[in-house]
Tab-separated table of C-alpha atoms in Angstrom:
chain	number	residue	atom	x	y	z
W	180	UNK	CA	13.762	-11.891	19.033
W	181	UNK	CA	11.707	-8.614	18.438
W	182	UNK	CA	10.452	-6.897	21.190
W	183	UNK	CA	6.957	-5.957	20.470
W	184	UNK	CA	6.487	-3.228	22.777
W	185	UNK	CA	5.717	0.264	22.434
W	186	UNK	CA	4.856	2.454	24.969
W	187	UNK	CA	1.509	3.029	26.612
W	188	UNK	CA	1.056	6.102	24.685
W	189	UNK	CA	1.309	4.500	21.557
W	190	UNK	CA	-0.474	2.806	18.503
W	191	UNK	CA	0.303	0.841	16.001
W	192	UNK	CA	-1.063	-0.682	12.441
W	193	UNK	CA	-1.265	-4.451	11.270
W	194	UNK	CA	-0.185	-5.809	7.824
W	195	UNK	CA	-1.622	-9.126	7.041
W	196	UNK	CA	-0.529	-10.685	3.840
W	197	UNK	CA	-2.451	-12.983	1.987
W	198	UNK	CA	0.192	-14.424	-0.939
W	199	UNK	CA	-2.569	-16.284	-3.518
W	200	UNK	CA	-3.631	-15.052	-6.640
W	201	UNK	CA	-5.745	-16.530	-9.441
W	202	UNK	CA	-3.239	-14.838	-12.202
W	203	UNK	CA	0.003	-13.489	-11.897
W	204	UNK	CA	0.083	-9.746	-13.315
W	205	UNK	CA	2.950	-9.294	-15.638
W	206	UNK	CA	4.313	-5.828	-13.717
W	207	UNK	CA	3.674	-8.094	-10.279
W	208	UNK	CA	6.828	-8.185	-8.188
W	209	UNK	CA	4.426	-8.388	-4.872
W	210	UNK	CA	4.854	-11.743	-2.666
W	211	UNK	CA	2.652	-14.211	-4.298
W	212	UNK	CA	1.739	-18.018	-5.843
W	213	UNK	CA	-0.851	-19.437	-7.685
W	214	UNK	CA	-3.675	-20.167	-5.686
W	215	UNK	CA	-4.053	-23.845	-7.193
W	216	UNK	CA	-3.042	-26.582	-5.085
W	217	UNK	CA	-1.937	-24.227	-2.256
W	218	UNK	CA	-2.774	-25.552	1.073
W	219	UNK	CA	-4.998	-22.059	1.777
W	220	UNK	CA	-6.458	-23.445	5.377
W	221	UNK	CA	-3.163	-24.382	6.968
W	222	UNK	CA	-1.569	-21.194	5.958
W	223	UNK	CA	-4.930	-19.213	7.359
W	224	UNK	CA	-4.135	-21.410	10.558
W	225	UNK	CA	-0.594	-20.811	10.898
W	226	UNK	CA	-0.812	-16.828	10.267
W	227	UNK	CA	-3.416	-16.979	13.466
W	228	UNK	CA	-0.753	-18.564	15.176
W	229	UNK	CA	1.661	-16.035	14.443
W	230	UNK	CA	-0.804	-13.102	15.536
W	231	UNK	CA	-1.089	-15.333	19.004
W	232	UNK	CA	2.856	-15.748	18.899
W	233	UNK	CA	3.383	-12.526	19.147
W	234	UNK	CA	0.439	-11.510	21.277
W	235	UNK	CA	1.709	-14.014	23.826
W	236	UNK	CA	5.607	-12.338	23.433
W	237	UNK	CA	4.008	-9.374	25.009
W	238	UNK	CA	1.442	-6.509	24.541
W	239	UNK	CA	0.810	-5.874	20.960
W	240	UNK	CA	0.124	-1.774	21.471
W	241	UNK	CA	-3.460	-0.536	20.762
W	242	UNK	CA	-4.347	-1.165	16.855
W	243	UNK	CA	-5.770	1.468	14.865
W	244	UNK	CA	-6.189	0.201	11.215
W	245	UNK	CA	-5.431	-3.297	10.015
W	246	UNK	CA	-4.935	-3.691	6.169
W	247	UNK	CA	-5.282	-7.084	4.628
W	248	UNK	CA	-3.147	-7.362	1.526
W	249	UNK	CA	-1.549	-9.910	-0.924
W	250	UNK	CA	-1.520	-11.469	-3.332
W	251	UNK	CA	-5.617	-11.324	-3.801
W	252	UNK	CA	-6.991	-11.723	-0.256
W	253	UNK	CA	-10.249	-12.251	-1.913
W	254	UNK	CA	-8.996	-15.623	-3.141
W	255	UNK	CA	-10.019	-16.670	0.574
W	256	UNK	CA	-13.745	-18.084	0.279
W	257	UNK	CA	-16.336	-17.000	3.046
W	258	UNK	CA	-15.338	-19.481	5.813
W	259	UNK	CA	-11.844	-18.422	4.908
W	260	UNK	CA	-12.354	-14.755	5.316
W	261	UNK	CA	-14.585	-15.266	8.604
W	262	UNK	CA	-12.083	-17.580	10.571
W	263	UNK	CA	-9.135	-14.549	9.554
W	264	UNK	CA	-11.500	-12.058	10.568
W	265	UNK	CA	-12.732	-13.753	13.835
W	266	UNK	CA	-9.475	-14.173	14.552
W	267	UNK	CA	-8.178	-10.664	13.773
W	268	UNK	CA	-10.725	-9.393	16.703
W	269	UNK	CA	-10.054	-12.016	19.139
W	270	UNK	CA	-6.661	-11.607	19.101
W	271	UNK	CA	-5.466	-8.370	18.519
W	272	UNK	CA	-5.998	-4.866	20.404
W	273	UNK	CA	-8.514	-3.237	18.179
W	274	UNK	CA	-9.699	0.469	18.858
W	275	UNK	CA	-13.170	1.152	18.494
W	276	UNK	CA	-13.010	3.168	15.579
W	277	UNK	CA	-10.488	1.190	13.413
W	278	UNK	CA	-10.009	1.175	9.956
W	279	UNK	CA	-10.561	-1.972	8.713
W	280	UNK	CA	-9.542	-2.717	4.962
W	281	UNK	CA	-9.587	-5.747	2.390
W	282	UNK	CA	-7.570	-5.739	-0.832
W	283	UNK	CA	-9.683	-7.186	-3.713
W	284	UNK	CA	-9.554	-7.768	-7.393
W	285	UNK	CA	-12.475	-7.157	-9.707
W	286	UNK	CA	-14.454	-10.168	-10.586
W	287	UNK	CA	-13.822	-11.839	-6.556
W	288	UNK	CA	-16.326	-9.810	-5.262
W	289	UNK	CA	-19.338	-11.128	-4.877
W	290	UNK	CA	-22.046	-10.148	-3.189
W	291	UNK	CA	-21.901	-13.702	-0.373
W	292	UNK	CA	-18.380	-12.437	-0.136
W	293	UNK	CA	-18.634	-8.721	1.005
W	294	UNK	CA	-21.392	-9.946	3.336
W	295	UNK	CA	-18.303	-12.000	5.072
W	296	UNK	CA	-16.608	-9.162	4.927
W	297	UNK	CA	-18.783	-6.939	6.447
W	298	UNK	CA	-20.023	-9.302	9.020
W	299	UNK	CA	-16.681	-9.992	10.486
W	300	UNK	CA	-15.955	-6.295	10.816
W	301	UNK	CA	-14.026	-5.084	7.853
W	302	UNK	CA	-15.360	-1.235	6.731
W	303	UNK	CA	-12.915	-0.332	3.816
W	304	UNK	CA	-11.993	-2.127	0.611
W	305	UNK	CA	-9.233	-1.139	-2.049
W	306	UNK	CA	-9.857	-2.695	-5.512
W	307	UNK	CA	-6.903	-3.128	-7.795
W	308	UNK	CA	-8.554	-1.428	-11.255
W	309	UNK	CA	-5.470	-0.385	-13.451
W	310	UNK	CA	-7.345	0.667	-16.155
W	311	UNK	CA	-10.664	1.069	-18.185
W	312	UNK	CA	-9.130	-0.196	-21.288
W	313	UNK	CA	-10.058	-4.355	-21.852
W	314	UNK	CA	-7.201	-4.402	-24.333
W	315	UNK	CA	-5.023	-2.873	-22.266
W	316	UNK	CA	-5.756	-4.636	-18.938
W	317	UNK	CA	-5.104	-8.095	-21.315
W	318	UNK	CA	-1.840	-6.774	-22.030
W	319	UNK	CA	-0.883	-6.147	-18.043
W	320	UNK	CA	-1.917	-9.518	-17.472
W	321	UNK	CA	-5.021	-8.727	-15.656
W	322	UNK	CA	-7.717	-11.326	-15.992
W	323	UNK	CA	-10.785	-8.899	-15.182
W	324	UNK	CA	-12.635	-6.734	-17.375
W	325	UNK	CA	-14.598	-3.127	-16.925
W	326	UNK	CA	-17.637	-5.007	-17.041
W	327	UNK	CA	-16.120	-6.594	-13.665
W	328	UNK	CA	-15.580	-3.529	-12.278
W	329	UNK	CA	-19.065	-1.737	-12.179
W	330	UNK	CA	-20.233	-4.759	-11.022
W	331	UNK	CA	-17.760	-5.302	-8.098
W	332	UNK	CA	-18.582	-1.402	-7.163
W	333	UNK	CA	-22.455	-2.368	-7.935
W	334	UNK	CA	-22.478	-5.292	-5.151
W	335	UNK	CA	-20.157	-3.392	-2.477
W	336	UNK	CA	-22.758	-0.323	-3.062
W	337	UNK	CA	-25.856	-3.105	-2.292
W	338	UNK	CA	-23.962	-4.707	1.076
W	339	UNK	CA	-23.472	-1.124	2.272
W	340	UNK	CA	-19.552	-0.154	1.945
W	341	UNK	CA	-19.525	3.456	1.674
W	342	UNK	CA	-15.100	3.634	1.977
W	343	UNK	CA	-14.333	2.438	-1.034
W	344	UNK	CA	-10.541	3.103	-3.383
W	345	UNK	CA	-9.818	2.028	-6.100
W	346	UNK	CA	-6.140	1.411	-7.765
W	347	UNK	CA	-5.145	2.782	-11.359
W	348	UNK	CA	-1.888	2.216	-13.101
W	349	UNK	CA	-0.806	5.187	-15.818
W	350	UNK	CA	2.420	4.966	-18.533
W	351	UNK	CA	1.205	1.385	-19.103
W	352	UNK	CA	2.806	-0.460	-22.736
W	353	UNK	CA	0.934	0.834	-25.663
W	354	UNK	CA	-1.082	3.640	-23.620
W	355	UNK	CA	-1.598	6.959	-24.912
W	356	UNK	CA	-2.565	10.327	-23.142
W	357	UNK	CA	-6.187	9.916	-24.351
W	358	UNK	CA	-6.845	6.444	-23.036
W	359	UNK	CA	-5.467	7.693	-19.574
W	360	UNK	CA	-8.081	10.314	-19.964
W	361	UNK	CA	-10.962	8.220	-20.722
W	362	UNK	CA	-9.881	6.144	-17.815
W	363	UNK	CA	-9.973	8.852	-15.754
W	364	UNK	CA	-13.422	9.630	-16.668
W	365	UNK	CA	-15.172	6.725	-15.921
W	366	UNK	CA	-13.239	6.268	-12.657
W	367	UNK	CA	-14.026	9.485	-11.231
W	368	UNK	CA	-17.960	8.802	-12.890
W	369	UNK	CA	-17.967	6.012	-10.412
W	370	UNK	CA	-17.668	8.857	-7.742
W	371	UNK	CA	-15.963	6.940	-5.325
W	372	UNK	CA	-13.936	8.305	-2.282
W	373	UNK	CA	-10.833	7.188	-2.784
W	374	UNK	CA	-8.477	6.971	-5.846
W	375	UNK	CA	-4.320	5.767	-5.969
W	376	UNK	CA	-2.958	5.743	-8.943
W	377	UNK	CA	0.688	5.083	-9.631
W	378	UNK	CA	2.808	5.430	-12.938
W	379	UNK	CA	4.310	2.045	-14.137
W	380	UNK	CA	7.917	1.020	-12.389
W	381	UNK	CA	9.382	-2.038	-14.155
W	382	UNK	CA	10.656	-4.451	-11.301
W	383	UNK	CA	13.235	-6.987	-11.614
W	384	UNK	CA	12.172	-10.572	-11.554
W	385	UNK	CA	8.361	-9.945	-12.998
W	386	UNK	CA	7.788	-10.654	-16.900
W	387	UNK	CA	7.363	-7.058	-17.867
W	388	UNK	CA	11.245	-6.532	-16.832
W	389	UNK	CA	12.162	-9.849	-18.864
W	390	UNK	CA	10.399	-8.590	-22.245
W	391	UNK	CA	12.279	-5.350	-21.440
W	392	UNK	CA	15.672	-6.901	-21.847
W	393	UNK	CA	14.904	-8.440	-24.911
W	394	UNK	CA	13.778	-4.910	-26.315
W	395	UNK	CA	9.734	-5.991	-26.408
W	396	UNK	CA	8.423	-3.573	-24.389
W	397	UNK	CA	6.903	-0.400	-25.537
W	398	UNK	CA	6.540	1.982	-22.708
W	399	UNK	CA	5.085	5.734	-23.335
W	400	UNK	CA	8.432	7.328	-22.472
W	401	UNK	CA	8.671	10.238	-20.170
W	402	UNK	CA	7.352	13.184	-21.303
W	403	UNK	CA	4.187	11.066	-21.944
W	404	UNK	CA	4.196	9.683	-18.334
W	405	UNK	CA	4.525	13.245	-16.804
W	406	UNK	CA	1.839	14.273	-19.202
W	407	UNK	CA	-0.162	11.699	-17.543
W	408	UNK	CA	0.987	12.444	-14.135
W	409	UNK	CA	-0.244	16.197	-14.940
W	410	UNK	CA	-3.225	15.080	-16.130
W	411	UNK	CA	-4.196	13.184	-12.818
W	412	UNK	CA	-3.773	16.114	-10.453
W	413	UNK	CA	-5.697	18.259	-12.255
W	414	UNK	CA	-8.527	16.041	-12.395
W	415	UNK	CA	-8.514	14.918	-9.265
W	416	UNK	CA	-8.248	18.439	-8.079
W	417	UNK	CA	-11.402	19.246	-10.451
W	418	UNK	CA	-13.631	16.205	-9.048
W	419	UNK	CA	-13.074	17.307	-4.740
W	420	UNK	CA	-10.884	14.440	-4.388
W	421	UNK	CA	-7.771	16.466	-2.546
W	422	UNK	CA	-4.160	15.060	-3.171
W	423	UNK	CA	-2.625	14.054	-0.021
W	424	UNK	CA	-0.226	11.755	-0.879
W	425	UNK	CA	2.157	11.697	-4.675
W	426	UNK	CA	-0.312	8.927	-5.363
W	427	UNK	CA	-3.055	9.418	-3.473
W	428	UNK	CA	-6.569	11.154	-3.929
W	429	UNK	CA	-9.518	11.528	-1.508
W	430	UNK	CA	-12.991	13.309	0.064
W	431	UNK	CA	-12.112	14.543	3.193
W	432	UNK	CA	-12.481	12.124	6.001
W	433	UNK	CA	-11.455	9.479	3.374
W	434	UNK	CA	-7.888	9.225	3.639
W	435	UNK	CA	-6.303	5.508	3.939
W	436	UNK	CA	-5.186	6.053	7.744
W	437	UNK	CA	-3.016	2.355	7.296
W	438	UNK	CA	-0.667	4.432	4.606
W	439	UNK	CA	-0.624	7.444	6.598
W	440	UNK	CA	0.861	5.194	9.558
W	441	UNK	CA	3.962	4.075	6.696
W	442	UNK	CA	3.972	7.529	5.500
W	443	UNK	CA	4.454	9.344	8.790
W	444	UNK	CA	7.216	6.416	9.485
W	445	UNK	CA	5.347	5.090	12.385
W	446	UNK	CA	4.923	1.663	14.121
W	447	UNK	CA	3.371	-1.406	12.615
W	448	UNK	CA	3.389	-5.272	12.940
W	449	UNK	CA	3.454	-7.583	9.492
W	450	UNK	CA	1.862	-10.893	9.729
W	451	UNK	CA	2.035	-13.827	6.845
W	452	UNK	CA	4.445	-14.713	4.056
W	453	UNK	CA	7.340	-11.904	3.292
W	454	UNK	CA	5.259	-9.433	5.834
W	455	UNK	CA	7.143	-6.564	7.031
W	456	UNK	CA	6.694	-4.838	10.118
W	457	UNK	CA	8.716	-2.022	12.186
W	458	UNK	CA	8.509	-2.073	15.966
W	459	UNK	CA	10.845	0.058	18.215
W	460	UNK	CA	13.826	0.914	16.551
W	461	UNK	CA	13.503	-2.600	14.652
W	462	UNK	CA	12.473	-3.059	11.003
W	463	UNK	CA	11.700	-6.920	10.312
W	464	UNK	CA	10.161	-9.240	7.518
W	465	UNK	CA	9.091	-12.760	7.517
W	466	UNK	CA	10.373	-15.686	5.267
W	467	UNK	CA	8.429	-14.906	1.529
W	468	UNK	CA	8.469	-18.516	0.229
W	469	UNK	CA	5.076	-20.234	1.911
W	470	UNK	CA	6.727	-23.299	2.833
W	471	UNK	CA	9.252	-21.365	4.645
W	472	UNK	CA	6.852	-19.311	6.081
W	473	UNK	CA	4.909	-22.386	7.522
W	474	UNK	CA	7.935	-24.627	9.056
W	475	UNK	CA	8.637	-22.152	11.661
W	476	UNK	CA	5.085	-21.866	12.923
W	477	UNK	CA	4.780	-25.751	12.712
W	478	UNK	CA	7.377	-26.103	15.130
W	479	UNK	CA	6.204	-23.350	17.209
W	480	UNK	CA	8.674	-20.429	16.265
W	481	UNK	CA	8.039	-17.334	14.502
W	482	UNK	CA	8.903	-16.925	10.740
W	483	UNK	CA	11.311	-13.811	11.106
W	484	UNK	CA	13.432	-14.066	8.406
W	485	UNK	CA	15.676	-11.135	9.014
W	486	UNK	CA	15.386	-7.865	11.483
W	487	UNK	CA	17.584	-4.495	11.554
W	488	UNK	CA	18.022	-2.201	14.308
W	489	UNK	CA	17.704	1.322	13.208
W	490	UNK	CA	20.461	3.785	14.565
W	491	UNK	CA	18.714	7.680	14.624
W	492	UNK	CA	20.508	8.469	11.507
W	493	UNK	CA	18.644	5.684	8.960
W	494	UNK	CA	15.427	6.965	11.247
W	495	UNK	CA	15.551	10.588	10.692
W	496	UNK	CA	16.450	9.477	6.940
W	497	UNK	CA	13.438	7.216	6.368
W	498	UNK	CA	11.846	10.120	8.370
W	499	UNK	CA	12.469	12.540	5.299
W	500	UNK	CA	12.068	9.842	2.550
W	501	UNK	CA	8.568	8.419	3.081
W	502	UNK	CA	7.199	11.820	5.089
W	503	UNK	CA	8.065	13.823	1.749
W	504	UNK	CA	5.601	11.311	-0.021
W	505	UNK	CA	2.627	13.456	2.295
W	506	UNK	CA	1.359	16.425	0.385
W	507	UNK	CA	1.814	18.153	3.641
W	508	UNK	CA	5.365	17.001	4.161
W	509	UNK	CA	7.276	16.685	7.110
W	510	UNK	CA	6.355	18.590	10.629
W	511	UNK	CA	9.212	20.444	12.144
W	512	UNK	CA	7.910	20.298	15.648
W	513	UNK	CA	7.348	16.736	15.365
W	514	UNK	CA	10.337	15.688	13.894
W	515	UNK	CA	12.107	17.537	16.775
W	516	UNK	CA	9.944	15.840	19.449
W	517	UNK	CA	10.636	12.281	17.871
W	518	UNK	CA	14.662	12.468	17.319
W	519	UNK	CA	15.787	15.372	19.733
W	520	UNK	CA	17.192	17.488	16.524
W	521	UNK	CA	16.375	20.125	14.520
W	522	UNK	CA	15.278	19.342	11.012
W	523	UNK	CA	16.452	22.471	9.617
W	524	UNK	CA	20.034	21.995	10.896
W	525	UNK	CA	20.215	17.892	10.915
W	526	UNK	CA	19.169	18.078	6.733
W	527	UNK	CA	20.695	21.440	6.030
W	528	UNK	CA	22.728	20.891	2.605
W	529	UNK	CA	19.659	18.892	1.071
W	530	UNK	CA	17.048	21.599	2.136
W	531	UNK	CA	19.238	23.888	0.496
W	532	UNK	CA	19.869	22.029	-2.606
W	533	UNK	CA	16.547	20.655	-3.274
W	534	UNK	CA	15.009	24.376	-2.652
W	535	UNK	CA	16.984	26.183	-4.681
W	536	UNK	CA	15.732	23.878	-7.761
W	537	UNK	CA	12.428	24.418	-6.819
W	538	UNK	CA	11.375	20.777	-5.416
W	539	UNK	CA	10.930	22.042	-2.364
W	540	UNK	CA	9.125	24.383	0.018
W	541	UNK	CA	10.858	25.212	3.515
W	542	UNK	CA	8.624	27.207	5.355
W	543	UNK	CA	8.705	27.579	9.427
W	544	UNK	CA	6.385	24.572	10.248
W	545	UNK	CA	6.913	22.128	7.240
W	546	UNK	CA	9.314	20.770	4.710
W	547	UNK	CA	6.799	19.667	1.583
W	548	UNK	CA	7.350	18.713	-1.973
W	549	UNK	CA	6.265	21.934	-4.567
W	550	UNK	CA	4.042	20.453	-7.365
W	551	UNK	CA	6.772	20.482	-9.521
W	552	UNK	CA	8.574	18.430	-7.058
W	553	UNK	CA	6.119	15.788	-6.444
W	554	UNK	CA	6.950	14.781	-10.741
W	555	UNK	CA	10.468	14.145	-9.342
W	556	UNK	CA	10.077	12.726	-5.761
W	557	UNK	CA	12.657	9.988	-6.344
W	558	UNK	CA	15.162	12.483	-6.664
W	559	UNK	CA	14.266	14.508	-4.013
W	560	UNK	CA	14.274	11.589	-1.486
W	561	UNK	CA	17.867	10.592	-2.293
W	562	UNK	CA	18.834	13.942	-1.282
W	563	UNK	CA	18.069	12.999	2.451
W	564	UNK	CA	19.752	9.753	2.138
């Protein structure tokens, strides 16, 4: 059984995954089913019974952000969203000023629905965009259109959201440097507060990776991608959004504090299907398939489907490996206060290597990815592994 608590001094961030969707994306390798014929109340049931579970286990530590994902949360209608909501308040240990956010898809957001939202506390949505292209958004599977888009930013603007990201996908089949561009534009024209965007990785098990094996996708190749990549900084840079993050842009004040928590390798709790969550030195996930999520709960035990203790090695590692992602990189001080080492010493030969080929800046208070480094940051993370 996981021990759920931290110490008194502590906080901690909730995951809450939502697995429906309307459409599966063909780059999707995310937890998820069609929403047809899914029995949507019972699972919004049983995932309140896990949050009381584990509430009842013992003290769930003092919650700072809570991030809804999926899937499409905004599947859930209004009563849907209100009972999770209610729920989310009742039961857990919220601060005062937490960070509240919904995942949402173009298209799901209408203007009944943010008013849910809004009324049951959440204060930060992050809308899965891609791209500006139609033709190319039919191509990725995506079943929205632009048109969608300024409408969904239209109706959060008229229910009052003010912290609001949006999610753009670059190196996509068939793009070119110039449609990245004009995508660019009319995000940043939309002069929102938040913008991720992430290059295109090909996972196993979705149906871009089977049309790769049979040679029948066309991706822009590398050069192209970094092009892109290039392309991104320096208009984010132009537009005030500041880079904090390999894939993530903001106005200050605006940063997603629920990524920062996985970034900075901290403690959170994952609720619903194929959640993950990392408490004490223990990283778990739930069961992914729904049904096997639900039995558990029906017969009053939690869904853990597997849990790892960390030893200080794999945590100073995973230190390093997500903490690099931060445009500030990894605090020297802190790391010694956490693990009892020094970073210089414990990471020596990959400082050194990863330096000396430019990737990386050692300076007396942080380790950080050079902009040249942050094109490469796979490479640099297996360095510390």
């Amino acid at each position: 059984m996981i021990n759920t608590n931290l110490s008194s001094n502590e906080s901690s961030a909730v995951y809450i995954h939502i697995p429906f969707c309307e459409h599966i994306c063909y780059y999707c390798d995310f937890n998820k089913v069609f929403l047809e014929g899914q029995p949507v109340d019972e699972y919004v049931d049983l995932l309140i019974k896990e949050m009381e579970m584990t509430a009842a286990k013992g003290p769930i530590a003092p919650v700072d952000t809570v991030f809804v994902g999926g899937g499409t949360p905004t599947t859930l209608n209004e009563a849907q969203i209100a009972r999770l909501c209610t729920a989310i308040q009742e039961i857990l240990p919220l601060k005062n000023e937490i960070e509240f956010s919904f995942e949402a898809n173009p298209g799901d957001l209408s203007i009944s629905k943010l008013q849910a939202m809004q009324d049951h506390g959440v204060n930060r949505i992050s809308m899965g965009v891609q791209s500006f292209n139609n033709e190319l958004l039919k191509k990725i599977g995506r079943i929205h259109t632009v048109k969608d888009v300024y409408q969904s930013v239209e109706n959060m603007r008229k229910v009052g959201f003010e912290n609001v990201s949006i999610d753009l996908i670059f190196s996509l089949p068939g793009q070119t440097e110039a449609d990245f561009k004009d995508t660019l534009k009319q995000a940043l024209d939309l002069d929102l507060p938040h913008y991720s965007a992430y290059s295109l990785i090909i996972e196993p098990k979705t149906i871009f990776y089977n049309l790769m094996q049979k040679g029948k996708l066309f991706l822009p190749g590398q050069d192209a991608e970094a092009n892109m990549y290039d392309l991104l900084l320096i208009e984010m840079e132009k537009h005030g959004r500041k880079q904090y993050e390999i894939s993530n842009f903001a106005k200050e004040g605006f940063q997603s504090k629920h990524n920062i928590t996985y970034w900075s390798n901290e403690h959170y709790y994952g609720f619903g299907a194929g959640a993950h969550g990392y408490v004490g030195n223990t990283r778990y996930s739930n069961f992914g398939p729904i049904k096997k999520y639900m039995e558990p709960l029906q017969e009053n035990k939690l869904p853990t489907f597997q849990q790892k203790e960390l030893t200080l090695k794999e945590k100073m590692e995973e230190e390093m490996f997500l903490g690099l992602r931060k445009v500030d990189g990894v605090n020297k001080i802190h790391f010694k206060q956490k693990f009892g080492q020094d970073l210089d010493t414990t990471f020596a030969h990959a400082i050194q290597k990863t330096t000396a080929k430019g990737w990386l800046e050692n300076n007396e208070e942080n380790v950080a990815l050079t902009r040249s480094g942050r094109f490469l940051g796979n490479n640099v993370f297996q360095e510390f592994l």
